[in-house]
PDB file of C-alpha atoms in Angstrom:
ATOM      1  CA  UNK A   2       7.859   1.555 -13.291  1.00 49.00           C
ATOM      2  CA  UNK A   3       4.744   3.074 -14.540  1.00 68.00           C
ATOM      3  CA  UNK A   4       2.233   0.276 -13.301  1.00 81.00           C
ATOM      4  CA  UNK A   5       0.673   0.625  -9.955  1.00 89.00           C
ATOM      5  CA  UNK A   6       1.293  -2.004  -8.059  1.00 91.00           C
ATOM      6  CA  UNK A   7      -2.378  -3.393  -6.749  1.00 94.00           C
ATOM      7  CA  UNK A   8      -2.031  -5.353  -3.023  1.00 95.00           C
ATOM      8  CA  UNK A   9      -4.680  -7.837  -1.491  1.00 95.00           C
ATOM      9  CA  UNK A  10      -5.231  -8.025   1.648  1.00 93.00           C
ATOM     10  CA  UNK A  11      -8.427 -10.565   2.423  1.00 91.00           C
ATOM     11  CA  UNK A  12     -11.094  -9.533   0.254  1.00 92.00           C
ATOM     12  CA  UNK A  13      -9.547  -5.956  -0.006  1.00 95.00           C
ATOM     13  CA  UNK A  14      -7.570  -4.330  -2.780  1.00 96.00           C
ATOM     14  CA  UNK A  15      -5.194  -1.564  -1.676  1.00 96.00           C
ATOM     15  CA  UNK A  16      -3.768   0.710  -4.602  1.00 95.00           C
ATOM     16  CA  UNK A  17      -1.224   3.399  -2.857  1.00 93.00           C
ATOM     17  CA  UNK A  18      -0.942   6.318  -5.641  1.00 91.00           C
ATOM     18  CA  UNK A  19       2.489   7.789  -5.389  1.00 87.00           C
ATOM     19  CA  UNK A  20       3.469   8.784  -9.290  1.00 78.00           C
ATOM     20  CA  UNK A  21       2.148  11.303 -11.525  1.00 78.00           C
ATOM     21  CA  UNK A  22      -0.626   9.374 -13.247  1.00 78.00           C
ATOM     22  CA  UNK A  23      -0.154   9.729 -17.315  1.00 79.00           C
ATOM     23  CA  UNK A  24      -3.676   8.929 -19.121  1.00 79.00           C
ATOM     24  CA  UNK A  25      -1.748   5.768 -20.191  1.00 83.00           C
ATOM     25  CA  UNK A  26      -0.927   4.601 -16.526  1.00 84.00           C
ATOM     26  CA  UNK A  27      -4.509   5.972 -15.484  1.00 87.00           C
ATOM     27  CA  UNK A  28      -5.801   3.648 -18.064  1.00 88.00           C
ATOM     28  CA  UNK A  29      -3.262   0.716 -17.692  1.00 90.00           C
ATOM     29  CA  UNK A  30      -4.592   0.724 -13.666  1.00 92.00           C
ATOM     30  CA  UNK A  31      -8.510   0.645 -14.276  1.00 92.00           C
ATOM     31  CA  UNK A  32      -7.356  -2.581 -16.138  1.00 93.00           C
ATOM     32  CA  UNK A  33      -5.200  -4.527 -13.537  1.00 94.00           C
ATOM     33  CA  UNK A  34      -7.707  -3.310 -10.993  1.00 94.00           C
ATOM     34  CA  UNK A  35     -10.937  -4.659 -12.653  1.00 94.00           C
ATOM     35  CA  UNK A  36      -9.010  -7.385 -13.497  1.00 95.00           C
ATOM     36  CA  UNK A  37      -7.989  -8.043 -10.254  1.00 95.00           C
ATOM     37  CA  UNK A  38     -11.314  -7.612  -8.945  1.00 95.00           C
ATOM     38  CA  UNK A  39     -13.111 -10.117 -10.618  1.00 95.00           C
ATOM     39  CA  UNK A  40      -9.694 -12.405 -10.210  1.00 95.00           C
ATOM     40  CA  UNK A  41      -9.991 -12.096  -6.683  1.00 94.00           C
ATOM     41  CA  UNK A  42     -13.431 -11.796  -6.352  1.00 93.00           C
ATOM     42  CA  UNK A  43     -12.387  -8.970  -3.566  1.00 94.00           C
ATOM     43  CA  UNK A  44     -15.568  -6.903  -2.362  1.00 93.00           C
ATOM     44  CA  UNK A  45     -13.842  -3.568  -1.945  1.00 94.00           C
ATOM     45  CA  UNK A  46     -10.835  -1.076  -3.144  1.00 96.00           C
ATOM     46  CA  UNK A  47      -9.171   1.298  -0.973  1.00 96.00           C
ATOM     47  CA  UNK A  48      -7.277   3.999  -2.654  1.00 95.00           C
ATOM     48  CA  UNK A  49      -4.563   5.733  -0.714  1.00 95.00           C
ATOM     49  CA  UNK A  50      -4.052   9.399  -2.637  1.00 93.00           C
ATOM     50  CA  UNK A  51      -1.901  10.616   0.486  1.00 92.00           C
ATOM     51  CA  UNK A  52       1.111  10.884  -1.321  1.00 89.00           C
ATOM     52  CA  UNK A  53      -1.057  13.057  -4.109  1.00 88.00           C
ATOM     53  CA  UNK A  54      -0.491  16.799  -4.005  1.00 87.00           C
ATOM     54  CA  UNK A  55      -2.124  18.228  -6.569  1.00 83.00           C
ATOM     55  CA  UNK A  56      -5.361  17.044  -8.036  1.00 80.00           C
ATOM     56  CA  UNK A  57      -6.752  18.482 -10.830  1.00 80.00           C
ATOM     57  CA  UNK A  58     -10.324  17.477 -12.362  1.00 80.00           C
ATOM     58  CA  UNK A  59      -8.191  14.741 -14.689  1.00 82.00           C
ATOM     59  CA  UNK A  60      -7.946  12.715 -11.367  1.00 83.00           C
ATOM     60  CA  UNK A  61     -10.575  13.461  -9.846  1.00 84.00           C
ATOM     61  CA  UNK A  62     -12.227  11.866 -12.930  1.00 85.00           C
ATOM     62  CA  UNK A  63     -10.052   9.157 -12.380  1.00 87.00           C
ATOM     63  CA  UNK A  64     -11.116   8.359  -9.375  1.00 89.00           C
ATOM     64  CA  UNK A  65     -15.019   8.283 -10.354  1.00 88.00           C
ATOM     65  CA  UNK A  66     -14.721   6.208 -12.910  1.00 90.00           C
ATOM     66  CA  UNK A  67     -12.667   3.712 -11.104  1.00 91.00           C
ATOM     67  CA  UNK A  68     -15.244   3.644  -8.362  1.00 92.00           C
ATOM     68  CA  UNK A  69     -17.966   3.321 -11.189  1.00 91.00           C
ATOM     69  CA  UNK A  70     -16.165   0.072 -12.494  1.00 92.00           C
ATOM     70  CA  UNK A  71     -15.423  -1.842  -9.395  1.00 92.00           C
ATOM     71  CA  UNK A  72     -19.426  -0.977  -8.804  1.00 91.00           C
ATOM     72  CA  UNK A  73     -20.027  -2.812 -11.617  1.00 91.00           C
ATOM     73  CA  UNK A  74     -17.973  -5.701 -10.476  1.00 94.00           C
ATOM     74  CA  UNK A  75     -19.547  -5.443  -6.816  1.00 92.00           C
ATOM     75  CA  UNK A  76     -16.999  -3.898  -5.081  1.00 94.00           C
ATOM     76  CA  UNK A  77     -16.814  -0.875  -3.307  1.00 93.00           C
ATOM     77  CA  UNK A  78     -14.338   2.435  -3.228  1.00 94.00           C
ATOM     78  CA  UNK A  79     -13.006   3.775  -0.859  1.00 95.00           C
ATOM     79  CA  UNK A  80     -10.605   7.251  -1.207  1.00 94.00           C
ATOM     80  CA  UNK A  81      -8.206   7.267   2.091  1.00 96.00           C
ATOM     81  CA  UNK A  82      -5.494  10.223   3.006  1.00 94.00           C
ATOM     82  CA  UNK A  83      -6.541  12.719   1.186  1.00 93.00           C
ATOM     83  CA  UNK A  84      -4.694  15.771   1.821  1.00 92.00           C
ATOM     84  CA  UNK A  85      -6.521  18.835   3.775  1.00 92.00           C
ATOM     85  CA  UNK A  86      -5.011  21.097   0.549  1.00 91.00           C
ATOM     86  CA  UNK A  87      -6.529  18.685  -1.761  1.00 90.00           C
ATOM     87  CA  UNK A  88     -10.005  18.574  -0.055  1.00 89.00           C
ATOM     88  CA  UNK A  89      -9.839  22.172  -0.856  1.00 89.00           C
ATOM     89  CA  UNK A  90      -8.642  22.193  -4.412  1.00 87.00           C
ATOM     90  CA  UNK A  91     -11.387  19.759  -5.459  1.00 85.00           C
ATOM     91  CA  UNK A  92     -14.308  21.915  -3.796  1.00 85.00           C
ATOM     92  CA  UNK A  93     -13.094  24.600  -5.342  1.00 86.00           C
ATOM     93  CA  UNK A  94     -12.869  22.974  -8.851  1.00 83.00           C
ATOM     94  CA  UNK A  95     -16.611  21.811  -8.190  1.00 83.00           C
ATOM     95  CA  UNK A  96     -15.653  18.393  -7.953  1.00 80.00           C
ATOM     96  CA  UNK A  97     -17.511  16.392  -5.618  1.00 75.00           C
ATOM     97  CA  UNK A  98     -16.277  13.018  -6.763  1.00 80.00           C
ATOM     98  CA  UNK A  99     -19.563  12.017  -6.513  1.00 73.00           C
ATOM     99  CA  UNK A 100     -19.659   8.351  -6.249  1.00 75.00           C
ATOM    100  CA  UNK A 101     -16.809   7.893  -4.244  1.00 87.00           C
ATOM    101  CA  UNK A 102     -16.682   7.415  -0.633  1.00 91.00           C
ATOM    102  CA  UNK A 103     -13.883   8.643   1.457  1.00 93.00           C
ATOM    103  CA  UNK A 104     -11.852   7.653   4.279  1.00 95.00           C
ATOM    104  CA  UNK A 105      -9.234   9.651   6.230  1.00 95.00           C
ATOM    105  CA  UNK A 106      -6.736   6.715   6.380  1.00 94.00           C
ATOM    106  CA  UNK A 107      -6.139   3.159   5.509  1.00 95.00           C
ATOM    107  CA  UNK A 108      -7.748   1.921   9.382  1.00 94.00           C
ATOM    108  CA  UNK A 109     -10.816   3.590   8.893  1.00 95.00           C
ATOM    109  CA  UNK A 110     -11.014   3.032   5.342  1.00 95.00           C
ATOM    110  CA  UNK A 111     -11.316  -0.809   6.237  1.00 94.00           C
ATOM    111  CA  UNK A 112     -13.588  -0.581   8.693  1.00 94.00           C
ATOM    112  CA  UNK A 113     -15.867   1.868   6.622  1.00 94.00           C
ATOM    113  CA  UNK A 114     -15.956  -1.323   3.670  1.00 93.00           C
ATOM    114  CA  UNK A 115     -16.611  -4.438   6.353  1.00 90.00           C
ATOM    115  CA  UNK A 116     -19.607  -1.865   7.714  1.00 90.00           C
ATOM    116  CA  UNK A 117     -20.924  -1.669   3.885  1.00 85.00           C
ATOM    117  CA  UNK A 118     -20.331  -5.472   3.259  1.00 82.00           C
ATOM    118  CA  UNK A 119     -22.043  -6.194   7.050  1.00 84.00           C
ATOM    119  CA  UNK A 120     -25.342  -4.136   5.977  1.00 82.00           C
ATOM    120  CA  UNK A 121     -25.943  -6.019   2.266  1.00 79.00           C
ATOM    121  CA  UNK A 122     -25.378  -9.401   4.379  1.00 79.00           C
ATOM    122  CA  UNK A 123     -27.958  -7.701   6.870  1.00 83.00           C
ATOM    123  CA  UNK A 124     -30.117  -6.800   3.881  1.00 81.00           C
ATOM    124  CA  UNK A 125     -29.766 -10.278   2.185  1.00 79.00           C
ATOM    125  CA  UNK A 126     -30.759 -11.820   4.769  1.00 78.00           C
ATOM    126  CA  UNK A 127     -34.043  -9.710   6.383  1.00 70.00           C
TER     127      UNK A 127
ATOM    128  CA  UNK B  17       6.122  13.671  -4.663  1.00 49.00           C
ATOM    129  CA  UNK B  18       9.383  12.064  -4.097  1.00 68.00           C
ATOM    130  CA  UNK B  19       8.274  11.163  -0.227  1.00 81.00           C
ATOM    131  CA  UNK B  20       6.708   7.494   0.048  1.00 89.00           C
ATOM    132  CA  UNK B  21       3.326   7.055   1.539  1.00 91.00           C
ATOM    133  CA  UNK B  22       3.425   4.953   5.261  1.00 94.00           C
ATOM    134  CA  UNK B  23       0.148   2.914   5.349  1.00 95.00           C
ATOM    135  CA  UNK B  24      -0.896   1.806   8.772  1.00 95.00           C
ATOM    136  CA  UNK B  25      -3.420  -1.280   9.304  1.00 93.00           C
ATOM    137  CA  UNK B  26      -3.836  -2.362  12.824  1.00 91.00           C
ATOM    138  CA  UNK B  27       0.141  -2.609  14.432  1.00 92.00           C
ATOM    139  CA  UNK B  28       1.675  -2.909  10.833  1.00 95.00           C
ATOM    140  CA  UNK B  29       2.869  -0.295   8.528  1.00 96.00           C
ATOM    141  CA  UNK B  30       2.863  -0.765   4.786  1.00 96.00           C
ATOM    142  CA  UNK B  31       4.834   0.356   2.711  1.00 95.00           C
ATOM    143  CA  UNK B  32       4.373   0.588  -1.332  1.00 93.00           C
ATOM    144  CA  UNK B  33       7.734   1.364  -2.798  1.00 91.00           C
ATOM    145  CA  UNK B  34       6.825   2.532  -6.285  1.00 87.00           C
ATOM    146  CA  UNK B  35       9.621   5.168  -7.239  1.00 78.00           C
ATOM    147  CA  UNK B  36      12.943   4.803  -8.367  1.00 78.00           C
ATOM    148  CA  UNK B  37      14.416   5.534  -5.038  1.00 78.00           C
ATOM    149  CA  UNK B  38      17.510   8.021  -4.891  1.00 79.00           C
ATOM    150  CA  UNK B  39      19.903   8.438  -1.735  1.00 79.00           C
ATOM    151  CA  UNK B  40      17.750  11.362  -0.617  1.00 83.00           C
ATOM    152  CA  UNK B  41      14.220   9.732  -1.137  1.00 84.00           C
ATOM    153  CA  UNK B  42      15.612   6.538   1.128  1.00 87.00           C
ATOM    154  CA  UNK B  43      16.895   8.307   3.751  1.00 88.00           C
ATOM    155  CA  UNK B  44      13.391  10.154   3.955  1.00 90.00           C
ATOM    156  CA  UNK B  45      12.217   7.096   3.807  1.00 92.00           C
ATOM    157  CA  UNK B  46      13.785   5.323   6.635  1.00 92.00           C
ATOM    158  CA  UNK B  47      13.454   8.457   8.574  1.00 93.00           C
ATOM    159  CA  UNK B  48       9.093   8.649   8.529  1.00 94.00           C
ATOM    160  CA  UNK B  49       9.305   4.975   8.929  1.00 94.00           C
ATOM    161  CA  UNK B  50      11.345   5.176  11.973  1.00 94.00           C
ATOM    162  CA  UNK B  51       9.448   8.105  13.536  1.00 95.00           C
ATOM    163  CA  UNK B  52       5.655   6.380  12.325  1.00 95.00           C
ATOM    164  CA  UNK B  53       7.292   2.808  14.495  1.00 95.00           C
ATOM    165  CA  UNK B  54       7.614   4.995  17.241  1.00 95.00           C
ATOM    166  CA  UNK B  55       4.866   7.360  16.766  1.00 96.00           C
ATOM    167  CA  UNK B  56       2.057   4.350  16.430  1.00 95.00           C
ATOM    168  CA  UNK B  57       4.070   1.572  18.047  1.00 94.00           C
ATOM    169  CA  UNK B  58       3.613  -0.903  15.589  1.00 95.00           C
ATOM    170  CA  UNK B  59       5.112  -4.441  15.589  1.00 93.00           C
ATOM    171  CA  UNK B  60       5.403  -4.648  12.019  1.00 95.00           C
ATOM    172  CA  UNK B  61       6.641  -3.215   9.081  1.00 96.00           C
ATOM    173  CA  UNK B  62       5.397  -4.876   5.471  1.00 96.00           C
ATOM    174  CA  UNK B  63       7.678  -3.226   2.676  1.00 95.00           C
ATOM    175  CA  UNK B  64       6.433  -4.263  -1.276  1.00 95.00           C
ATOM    176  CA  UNK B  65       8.712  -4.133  -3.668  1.00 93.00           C
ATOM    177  CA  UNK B  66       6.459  -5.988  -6.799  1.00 92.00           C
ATOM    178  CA  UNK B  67       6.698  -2.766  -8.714  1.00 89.00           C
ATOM    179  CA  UNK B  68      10.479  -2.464  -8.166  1.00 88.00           C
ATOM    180  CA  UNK B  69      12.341  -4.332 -11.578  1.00 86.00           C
ATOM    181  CA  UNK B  70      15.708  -3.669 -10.669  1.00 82.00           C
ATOM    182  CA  UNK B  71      17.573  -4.034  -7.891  1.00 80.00           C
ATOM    183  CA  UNK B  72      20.788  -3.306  -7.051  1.00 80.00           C
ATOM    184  CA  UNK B  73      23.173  -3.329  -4.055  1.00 80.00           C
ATOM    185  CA  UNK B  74      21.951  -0.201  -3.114  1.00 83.00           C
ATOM    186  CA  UNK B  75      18.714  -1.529  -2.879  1.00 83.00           C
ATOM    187  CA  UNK B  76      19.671  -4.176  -1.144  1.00 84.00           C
ATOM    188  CA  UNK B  77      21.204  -2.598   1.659  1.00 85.00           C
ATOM    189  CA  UNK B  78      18.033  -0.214   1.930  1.00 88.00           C
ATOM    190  CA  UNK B  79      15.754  -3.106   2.993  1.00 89.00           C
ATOM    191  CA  UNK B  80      18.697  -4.691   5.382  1.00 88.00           C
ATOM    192  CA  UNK B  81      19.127  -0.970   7.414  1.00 90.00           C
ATOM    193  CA  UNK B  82      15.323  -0.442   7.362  1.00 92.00           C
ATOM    194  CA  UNK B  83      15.007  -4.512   9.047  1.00 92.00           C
ATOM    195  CA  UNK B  84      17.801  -3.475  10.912  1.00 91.00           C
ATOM    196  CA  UNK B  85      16.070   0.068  12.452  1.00 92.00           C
ATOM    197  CA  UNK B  86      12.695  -1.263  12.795  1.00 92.00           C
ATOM    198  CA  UNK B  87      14.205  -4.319  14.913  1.00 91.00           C
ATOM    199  CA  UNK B  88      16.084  -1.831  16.951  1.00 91.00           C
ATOM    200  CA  UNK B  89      12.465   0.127  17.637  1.00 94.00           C
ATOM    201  CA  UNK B  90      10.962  -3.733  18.335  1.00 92.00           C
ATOM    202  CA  UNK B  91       8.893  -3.689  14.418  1.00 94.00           C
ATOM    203  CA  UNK B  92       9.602  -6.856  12.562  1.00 93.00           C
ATOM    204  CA  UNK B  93      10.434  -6.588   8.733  1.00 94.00           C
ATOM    205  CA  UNK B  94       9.189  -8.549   6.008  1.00 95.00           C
ATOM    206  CA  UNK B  95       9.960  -7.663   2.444  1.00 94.00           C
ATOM    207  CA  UNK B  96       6.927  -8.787  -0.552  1.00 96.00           C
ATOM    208  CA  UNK B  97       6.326  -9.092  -3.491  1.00 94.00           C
ATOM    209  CA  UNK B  98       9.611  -9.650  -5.148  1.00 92.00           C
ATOM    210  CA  UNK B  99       9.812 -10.571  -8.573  1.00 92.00           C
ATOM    211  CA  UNK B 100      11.785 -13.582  -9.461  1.00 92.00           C
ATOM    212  CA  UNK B 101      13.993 -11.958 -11.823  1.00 90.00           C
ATOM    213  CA  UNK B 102      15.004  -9.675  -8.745  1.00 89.00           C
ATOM    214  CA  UNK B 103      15.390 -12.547  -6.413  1.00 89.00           C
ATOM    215  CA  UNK B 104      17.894 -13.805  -9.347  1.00 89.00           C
ATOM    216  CA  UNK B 105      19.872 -10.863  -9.403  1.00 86.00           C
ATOM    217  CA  UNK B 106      19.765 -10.295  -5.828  1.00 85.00           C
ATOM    218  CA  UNK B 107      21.378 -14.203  -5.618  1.00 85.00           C
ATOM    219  CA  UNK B 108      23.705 -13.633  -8.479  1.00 86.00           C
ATOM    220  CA  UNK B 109      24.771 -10.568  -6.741  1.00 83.00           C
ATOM    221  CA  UNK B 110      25.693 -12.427  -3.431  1.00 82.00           C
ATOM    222  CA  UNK B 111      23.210 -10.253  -1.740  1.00 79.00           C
ATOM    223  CA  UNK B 112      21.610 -12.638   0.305  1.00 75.00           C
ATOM    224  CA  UNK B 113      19.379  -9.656   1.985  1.00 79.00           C
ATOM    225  CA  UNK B 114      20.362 -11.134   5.920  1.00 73.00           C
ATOM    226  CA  UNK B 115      18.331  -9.969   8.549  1.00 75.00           C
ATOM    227  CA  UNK B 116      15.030  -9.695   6.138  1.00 87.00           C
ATOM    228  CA  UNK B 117      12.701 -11.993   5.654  1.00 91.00           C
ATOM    229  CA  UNK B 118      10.238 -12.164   3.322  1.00 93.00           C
ATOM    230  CA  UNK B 119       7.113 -13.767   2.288  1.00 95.00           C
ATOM    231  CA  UNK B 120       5.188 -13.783  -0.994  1.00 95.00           C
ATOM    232  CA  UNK B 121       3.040 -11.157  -0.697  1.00 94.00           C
ATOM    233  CA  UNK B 122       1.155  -8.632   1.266  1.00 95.00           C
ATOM    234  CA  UNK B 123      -1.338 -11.173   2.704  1.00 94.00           C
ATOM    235  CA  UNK B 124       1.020 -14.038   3.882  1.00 95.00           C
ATOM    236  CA  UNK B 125       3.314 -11.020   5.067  1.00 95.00           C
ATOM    237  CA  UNK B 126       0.432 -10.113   7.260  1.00 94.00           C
ATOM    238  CA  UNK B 127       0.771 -13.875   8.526  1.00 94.00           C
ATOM    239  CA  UNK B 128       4.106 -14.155   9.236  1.00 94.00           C
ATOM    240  CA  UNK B 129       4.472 -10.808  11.306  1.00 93.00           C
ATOM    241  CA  UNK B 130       1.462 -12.206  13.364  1.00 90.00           C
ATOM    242  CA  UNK B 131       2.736 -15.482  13.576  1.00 90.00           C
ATOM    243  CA  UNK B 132       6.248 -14.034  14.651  1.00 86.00           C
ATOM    244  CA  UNK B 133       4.450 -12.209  17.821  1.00 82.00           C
ATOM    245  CA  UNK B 134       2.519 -15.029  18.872  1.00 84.00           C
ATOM    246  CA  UNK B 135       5.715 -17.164  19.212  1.00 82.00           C
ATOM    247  CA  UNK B 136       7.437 -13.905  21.336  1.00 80.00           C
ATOM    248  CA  UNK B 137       4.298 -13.370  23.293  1.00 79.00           C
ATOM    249  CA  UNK B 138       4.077 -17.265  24.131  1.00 83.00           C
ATOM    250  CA  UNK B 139       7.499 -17.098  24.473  1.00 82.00           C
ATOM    251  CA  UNK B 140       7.314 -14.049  27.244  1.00 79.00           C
ATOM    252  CA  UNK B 141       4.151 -15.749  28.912  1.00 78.00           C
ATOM    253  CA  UNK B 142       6.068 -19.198  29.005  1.00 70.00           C
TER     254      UNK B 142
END
């Protein structure tokens, strides 16, 4: 069981981390998810880390670059439940995961991607 | 990280189950989920299993007690994302997973549980 499993839910894609991410894994999930992205032609990702207890720069990187591809792809990324400790860690390690929006859970990660999506209608259509 | 993350959306709670789960990870398990029913009220709980490859009776009767605690806290469960080799096994095994229903995935999940209250709330309003 070392594939993510990636869940839609409208045009949303929910990925819950919960294992140690390997670089294989790491790089077997930025597949399925851009895959499923243009599959699904969903407009945002929500990443749930709150099961994550350490994070070191490796996925912190992670996260970045996954953000960076779904950009690519038009959708947006959205980090939810990090932990307090973590927050900490990765200001401490410099990393901003710059890039990357954040949430603090799944609820308000949701409503933080329908507010995106409702401002580039809004812009579309000025 | 041997605890599984409890998503809440709305009045459902998700739950990802990614990990080979042991007798002390499920009983964590049904424990958070029981206290997060109670804690947020929710009317729903949506367990995926598509990253689970094998299951066995043990398994089985994990998803039956967690239906059978949620319904005693007044959550629905509904299991997705099975695999059809599990639902194979699960037949061959004679576990028939009573009590549990289950849709295809997360999405028609999120259907069914809202479905299911409409019917009791017309039901109570009758």
């Amino acid at each position: 069981m070392d594939r993510v499993p990636i869940l839609k839910l409208g045009d949303i894609l929910i990925v819950s981390i919960q294992i140690d991410l390997q670089d294989q894994s790491v790089l077997a999930l930025q597949e399925d998810l851009s895959e499923q992205v243009v599959a699904t032609g969903a407009r945002g990702v929500i990443i749930d880390i709150s099961a994550v207890e350490i994070v070191d720069s490796f996925i912190g990187r992670m996260l970045a670059t996954i953000a960076g591809i779904s950009r690519m792809l038009d959708a947006e990324t959205v980090v939810v439940g990090m932990r307090p400790a973590v927050a900490i860690t990765l200001v401490e390690l410099g990393l901003s995961l710059g890039g990357v929006r954040t949430a603090l859970n799944l609820e308000k990660g949701v409503a933080l991607l329908n507010h995106i999506e409702n401002v580039q209608i809004a812009a579309v259509t000025r």
